PDB file of C-alpha atoms in Angstrom:
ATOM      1  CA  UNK A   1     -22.677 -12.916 -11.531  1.00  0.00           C
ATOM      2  CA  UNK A   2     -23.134  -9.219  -9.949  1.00  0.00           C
ATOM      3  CA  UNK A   3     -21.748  -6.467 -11.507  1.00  0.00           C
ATOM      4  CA  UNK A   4     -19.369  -6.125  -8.298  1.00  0.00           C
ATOM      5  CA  UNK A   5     -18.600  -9.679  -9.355  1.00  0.00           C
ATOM      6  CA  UNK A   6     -17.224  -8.253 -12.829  1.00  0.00           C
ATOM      7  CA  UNK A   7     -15.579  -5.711 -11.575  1.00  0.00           C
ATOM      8  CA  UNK A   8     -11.714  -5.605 -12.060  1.00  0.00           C
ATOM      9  CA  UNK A   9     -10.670  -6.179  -8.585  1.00  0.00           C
ATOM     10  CA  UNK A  10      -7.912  -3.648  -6.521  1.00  0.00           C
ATOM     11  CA  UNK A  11      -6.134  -4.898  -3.180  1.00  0.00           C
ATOM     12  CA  UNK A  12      -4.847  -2.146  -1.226  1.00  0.00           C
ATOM     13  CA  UNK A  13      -2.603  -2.961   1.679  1.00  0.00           C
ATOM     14  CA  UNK A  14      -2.917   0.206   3.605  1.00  0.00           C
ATOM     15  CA  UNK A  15      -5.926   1.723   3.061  1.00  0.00           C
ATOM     16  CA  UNK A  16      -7.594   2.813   6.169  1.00  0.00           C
ATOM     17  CA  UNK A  17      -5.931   6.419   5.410  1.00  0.00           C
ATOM     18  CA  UNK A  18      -3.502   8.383   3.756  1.00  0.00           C
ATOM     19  CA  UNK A  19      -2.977   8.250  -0.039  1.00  0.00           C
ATOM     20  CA  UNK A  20      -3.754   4.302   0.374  1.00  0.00           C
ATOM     21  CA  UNK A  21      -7.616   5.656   1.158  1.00  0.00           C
ATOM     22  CA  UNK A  22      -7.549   8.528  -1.339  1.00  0.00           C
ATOM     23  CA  UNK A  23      -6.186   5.962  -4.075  1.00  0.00           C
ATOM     24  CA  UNK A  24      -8.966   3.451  -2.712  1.00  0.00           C
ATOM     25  CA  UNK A  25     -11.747   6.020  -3.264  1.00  0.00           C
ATOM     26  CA  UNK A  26     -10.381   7.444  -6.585  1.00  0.00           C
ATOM     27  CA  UNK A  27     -10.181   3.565  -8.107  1.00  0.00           C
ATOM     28  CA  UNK A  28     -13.932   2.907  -6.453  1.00  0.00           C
ATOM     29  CA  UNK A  29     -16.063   3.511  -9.684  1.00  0.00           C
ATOM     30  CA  UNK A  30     -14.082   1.112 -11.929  1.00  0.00           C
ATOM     31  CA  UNK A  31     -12.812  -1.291  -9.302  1.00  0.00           C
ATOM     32  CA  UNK A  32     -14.036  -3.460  -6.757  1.00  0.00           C
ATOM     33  CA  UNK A  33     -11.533  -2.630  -3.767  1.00  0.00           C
ATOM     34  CA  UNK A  34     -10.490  -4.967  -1.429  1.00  0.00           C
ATOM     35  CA  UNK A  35      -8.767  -2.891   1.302  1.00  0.00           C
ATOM     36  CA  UNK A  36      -6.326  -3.438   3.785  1.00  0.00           C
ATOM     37  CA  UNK A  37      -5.925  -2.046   7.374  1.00  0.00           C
ATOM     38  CA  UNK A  38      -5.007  -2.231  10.901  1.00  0.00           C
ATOM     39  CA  UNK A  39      -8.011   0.538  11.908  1.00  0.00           C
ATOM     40  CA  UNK A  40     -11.260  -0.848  11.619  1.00  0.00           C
ATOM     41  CA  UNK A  41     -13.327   2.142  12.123  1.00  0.00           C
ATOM     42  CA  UNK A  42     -11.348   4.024   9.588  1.00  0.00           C
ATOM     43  CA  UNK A  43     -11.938   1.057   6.897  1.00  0.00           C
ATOM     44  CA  UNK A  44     -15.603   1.384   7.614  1.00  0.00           C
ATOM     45  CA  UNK A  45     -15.340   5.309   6.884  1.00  0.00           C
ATOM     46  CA  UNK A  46     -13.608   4.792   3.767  1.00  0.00           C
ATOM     47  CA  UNK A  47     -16.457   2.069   3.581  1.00  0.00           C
ATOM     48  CA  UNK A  48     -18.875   4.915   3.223  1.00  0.00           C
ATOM     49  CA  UNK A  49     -17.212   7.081   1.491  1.00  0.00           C
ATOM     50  CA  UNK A  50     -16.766   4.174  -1.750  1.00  0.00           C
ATOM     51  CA  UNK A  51     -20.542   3.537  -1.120  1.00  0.00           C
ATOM     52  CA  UNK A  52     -21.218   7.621  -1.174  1.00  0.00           C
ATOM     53  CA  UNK A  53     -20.023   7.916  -4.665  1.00  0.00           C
ATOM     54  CA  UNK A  54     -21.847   4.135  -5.758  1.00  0.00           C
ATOM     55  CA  UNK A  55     -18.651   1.760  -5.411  1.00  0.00           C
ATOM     56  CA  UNK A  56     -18.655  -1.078  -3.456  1.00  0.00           C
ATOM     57  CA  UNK A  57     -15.662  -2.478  -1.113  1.00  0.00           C
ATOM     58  CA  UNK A  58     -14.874  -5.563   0.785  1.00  0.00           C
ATOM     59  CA  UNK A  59     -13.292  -4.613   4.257  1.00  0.00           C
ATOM     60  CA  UNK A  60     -10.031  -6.678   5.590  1.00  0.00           C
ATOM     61  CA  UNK A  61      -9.544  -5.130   9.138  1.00  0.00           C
ATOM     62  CA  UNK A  62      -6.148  -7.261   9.211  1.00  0.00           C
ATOM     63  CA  UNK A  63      -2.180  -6.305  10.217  1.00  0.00           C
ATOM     64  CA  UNK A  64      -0.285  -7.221   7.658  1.00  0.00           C
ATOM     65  CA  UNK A  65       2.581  -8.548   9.117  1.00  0.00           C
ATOM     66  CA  UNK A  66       0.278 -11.289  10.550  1.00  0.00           C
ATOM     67  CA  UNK A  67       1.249 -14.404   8.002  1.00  0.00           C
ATOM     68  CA  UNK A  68      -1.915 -16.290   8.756  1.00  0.00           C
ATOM     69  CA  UNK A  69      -4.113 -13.311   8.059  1.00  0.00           C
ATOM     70  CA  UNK A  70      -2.503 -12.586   4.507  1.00  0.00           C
ATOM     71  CA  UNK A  71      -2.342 -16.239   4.059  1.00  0.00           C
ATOM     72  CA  UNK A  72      -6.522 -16.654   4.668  1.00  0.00           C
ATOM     73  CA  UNK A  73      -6.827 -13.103   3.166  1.00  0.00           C
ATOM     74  CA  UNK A  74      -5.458 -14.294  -0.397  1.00  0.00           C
ATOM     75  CA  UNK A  75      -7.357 -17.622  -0.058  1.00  0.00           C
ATOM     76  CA  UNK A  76     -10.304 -15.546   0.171  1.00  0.00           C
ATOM     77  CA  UNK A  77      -9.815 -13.379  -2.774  1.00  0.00           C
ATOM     78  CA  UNK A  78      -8.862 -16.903  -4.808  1.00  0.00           C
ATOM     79  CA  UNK A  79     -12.141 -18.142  -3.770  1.00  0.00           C
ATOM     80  CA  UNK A  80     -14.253 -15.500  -4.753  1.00  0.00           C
ATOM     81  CA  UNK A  81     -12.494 -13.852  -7.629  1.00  0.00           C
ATOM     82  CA  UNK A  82      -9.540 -16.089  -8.644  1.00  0.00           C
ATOM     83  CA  UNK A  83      -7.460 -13.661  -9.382  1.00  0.00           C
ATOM     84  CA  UNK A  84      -6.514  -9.921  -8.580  1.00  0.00           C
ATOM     85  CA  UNK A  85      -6.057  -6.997 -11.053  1.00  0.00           C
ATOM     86  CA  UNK A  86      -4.184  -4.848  -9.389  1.00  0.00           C
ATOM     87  CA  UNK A  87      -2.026  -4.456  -6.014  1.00  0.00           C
ATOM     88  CA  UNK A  88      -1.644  -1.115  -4.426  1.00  0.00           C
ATOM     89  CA  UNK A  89       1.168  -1.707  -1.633  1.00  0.00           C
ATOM     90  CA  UNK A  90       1.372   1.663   0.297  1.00  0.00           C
ATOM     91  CA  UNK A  91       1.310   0.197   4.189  1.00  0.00           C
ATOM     92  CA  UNK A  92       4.490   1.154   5.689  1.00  0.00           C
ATOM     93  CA  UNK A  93       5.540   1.490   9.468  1.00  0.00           C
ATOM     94  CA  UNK A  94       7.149   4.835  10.182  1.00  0.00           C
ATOM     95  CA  UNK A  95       9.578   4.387  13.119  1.00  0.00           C
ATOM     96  CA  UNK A  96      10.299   8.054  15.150  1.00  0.00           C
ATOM     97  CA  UNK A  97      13.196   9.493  13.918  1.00  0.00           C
ATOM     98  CA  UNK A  98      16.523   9.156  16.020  1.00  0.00           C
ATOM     99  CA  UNK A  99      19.753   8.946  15.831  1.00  0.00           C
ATOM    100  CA  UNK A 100      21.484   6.084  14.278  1.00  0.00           C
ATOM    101  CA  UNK A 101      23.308   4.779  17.558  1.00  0.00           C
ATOM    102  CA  UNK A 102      19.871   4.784  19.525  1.00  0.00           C
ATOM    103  CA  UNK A 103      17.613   3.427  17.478  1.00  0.00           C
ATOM    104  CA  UNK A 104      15.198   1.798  19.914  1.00  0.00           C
ATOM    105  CA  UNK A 105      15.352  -1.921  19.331  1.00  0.00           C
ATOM    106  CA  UNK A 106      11.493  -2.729  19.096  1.00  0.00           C
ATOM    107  CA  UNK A 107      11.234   0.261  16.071  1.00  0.00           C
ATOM    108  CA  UNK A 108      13.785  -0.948  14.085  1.00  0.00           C
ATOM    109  CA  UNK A 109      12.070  -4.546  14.655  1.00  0.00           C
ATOM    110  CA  UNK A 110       9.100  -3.375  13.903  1.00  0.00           C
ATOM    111  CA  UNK A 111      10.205  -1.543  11.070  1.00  0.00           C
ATOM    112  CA  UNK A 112      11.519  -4.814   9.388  1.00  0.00           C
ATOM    113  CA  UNK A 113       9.119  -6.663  10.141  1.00  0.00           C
ATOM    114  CA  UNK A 114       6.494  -4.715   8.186  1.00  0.00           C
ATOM    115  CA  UNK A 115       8.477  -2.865   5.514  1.00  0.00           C
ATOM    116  CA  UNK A 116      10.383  -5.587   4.797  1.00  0.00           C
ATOM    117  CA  UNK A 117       9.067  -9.022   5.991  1.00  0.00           C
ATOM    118  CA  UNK A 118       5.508  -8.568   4.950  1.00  0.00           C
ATOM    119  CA  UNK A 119       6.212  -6.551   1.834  1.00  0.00           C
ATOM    120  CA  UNK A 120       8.154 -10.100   0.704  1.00  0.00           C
ATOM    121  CA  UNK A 121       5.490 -12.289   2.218  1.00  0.00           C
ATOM    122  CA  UNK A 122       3.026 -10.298   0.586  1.00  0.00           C
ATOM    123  CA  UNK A 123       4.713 -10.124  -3.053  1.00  0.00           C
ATOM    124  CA  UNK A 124       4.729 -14.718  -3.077  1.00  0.00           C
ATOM    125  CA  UNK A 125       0.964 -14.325  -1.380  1.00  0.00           C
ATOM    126  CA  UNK A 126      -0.225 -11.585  -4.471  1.00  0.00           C
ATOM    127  CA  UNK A 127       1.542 -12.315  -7.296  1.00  0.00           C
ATOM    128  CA  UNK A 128      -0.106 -16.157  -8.088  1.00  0.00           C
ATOM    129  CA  UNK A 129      -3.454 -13.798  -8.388  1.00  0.00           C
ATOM    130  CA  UNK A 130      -2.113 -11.117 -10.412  1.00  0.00           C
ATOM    131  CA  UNK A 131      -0.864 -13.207 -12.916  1.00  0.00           C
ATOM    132  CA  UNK A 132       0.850 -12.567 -16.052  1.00  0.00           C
ATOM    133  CA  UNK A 133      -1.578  -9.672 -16.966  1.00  0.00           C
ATOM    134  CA  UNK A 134      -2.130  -7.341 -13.026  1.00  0.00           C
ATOM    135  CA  UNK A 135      -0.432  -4.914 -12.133  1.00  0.00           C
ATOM    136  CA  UNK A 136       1.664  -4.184  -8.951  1.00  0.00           C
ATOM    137  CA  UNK A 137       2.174  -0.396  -7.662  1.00  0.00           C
ATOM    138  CA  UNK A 138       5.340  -0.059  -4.773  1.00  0.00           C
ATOM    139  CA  UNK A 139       5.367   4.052  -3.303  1.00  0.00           C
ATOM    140  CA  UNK A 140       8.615   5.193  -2.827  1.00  0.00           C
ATOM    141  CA  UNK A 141       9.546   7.716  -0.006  1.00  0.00           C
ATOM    142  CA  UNK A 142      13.599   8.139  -0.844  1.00  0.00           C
ATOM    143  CA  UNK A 143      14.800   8.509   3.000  1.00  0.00           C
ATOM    144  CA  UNK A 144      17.945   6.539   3.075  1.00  0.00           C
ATOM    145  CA  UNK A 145      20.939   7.845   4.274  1.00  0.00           C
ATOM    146  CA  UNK A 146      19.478  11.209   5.804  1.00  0.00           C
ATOM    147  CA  UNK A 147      20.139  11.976   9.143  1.00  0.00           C
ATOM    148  CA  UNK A 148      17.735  10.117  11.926  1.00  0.00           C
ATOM    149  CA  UNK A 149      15.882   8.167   9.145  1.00  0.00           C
ATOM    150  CA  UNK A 150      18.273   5.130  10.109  1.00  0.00           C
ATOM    151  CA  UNK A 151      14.905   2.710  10.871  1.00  0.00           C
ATOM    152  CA  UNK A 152      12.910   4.015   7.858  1.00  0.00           C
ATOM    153  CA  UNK A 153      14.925   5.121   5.252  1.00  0.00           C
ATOM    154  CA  UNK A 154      16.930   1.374   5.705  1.00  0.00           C
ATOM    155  CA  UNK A 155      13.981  -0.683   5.530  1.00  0.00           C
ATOM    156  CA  UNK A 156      11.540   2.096   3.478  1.00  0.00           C
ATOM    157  CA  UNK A 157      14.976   1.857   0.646  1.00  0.00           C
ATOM    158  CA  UNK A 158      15.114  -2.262   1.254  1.00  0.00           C
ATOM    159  CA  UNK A 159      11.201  -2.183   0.464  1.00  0.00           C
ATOM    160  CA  UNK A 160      11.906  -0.415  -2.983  1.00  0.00           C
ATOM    161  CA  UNK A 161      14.945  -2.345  -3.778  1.00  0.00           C
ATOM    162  CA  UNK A 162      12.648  -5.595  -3.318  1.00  0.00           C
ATOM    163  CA  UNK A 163       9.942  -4.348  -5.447  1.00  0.00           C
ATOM    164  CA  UNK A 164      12.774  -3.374  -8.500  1.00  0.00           C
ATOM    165  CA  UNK A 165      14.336  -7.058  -8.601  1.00  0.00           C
ATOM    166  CA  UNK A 166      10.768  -8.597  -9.034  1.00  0.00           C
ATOM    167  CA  UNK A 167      10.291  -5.347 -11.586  1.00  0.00           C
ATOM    168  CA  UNK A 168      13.154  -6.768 -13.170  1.00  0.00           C
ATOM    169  CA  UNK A 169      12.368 -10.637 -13.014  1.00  0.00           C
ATOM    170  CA  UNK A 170       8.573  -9.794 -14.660  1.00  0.00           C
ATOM    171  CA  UNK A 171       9.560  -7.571 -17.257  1.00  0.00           C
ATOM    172  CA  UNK A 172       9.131 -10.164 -20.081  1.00  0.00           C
ATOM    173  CA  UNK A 173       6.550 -12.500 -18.522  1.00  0.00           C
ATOM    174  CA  UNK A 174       4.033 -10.448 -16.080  1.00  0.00           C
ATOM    175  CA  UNK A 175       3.007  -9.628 -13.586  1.00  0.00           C
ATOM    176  CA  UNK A 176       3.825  -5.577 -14.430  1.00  0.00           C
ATOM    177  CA  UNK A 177       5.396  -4.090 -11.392  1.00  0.00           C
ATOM    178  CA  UNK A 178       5.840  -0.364 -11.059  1.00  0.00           C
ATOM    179  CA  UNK A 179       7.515   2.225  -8.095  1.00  0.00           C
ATOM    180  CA  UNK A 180       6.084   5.889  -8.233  1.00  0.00           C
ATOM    181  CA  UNK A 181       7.393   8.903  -6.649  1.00  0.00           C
ATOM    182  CA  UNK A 182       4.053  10.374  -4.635  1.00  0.00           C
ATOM    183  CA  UNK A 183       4.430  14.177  -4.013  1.00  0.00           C
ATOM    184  CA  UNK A 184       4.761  15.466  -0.421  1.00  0.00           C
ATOM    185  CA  UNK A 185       1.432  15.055   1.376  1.00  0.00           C
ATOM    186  CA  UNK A 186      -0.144  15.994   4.763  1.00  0.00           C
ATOM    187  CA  UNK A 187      -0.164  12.526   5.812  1.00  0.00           C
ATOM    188  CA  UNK A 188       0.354  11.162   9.298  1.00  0.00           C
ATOM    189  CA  UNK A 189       3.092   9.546   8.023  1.00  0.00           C
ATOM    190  CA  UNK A 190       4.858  12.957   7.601  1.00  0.00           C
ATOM    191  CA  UNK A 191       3.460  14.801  10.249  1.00  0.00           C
ATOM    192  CA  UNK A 192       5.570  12.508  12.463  1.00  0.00           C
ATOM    193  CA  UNK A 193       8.735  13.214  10.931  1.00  0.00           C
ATOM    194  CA  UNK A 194       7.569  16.791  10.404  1.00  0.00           C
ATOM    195  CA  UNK A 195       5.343  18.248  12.978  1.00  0.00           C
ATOM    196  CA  UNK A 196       6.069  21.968  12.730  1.00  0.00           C
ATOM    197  CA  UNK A 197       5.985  21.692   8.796  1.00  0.00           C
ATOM    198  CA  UNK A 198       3.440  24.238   6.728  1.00  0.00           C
ATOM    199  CA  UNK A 199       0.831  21.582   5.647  1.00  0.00           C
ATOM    200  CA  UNK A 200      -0.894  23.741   3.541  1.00  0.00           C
ATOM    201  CA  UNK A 201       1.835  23.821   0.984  1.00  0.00           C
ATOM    202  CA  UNK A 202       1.888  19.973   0.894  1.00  0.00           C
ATOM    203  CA  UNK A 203       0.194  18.602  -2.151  1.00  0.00           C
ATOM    204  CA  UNK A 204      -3.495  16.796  -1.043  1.00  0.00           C
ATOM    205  CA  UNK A 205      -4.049  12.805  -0.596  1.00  0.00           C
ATOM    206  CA  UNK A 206      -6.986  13.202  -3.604  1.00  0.00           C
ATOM    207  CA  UNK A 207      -4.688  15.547  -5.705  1.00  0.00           C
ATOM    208  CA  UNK A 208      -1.961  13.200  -5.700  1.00  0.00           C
ATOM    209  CA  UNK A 209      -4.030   9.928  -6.097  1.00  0.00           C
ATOM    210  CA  UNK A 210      -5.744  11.628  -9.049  1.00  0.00           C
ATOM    211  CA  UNK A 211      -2.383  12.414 -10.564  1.00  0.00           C
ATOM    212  CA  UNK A 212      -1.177   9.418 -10.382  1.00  0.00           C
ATOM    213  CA  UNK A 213      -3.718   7.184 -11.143  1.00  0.00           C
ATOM    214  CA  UNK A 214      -3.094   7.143 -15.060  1.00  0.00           C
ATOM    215  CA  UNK A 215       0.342   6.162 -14.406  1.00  0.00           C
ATOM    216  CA  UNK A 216      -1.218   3.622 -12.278  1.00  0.00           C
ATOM    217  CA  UNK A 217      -3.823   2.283 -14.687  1.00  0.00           C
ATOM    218  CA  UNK A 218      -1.927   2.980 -18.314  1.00  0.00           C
TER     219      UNK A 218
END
């Protein structure tokens, strides 16, 4: 078996960028990542990036929302590792902001679809390989109920509420699920909602995934 073999293994749905890469390079010397993304040249920069510093990835260039690619993406990691160690969920769809009574239709779909729909999908797919002993890591982005954040803060707050009932079922028996508060960050993500925003007062992806990795790991 190769030392990438014996590797605890990470799956991180939404890693091409953002804190989802930053967390992906930061758990790259004690993990063997698995990582999750729409953008296929980004997941082969991050690619590099793991390799730079002497980790080694496995690339999934998939949409999550896509139940036959989860479906053959967890069949995958059974076969190879049977089992995951940890589950880093931070892919999100961030619908433009507008007002409540014009929402466009196909944002708001998509929004469900992928904050809610595959975040549920995804949490009966993952949590046969994590077990009674992995871990499960939700990012939450506290939105609902402010003005134009009708699509995301809904279905961003729906996400989170999902991920604290199966907190709540696993507390005695595993797997342990846990929601952390990331810091502001000069994501894409947030230059949407914020465009004219001072980034450089905005905490960094590899500040923030540095802070909170212990909470992460202990």
């Amino acid at each position: 078996m190769s030392n990438t073999d014996q590797k605890p293994v990470a799956l991180i749905t939404g890693a091409s960028r953002g804190l989802g890469a930053a967390l992906a390079e930061a758990l790259a010397s004690t993990h063997h990542i698995v990582a999750v993304g729409k953008t296929t040249g980004a997941l082969e920069e991050l690619d590099d990036r793991i390799k730079a510093k002497g980790g080694e990835a496995t690339l999934a260039p998939m949409d999550i929302t896509v139940e036959p690619a989860m479906q053959q993406l967890c069949r995958s990691i059974f076969d190879r590792w049977g089992k995951i160690d940890l589950w880093l969920h931070t892919a999100i769809f961030a619908a433009p902001l507008s007002p409540a009574g014009h929402m466009p239709p196909k944002d708001l779909t998509k929004s469900i679809d992928t904050n809610i729909g595959a975040t549920a999908r995804l949490i009966s797919y993952v949590e046969p390989l994590l077990g009674a002993e992995g871990k499960a890591v939700f990012f939450d982005d506290p939105r609902a109920g402010e003005k134009f954040f009708g699509a995301y803060g809904s279905t961003k707050g729906a996400q989170i509420a999902m991920a604290k009932s199966w907190q709540a079922e696993t507390e005695k028996t595993g797997p342990s699920v846990r929601i952390l508060t990331p810091a502001a960050m000069p994501t894409a993500t947030r230059g949407r909602f914020f465009p004219g925003e001072d980034r450089s007062k905005l905490a960094s992806i590899h500040d923030e995934a540095a802070r909170l990795l212990p909470e992460i790991l202990g």
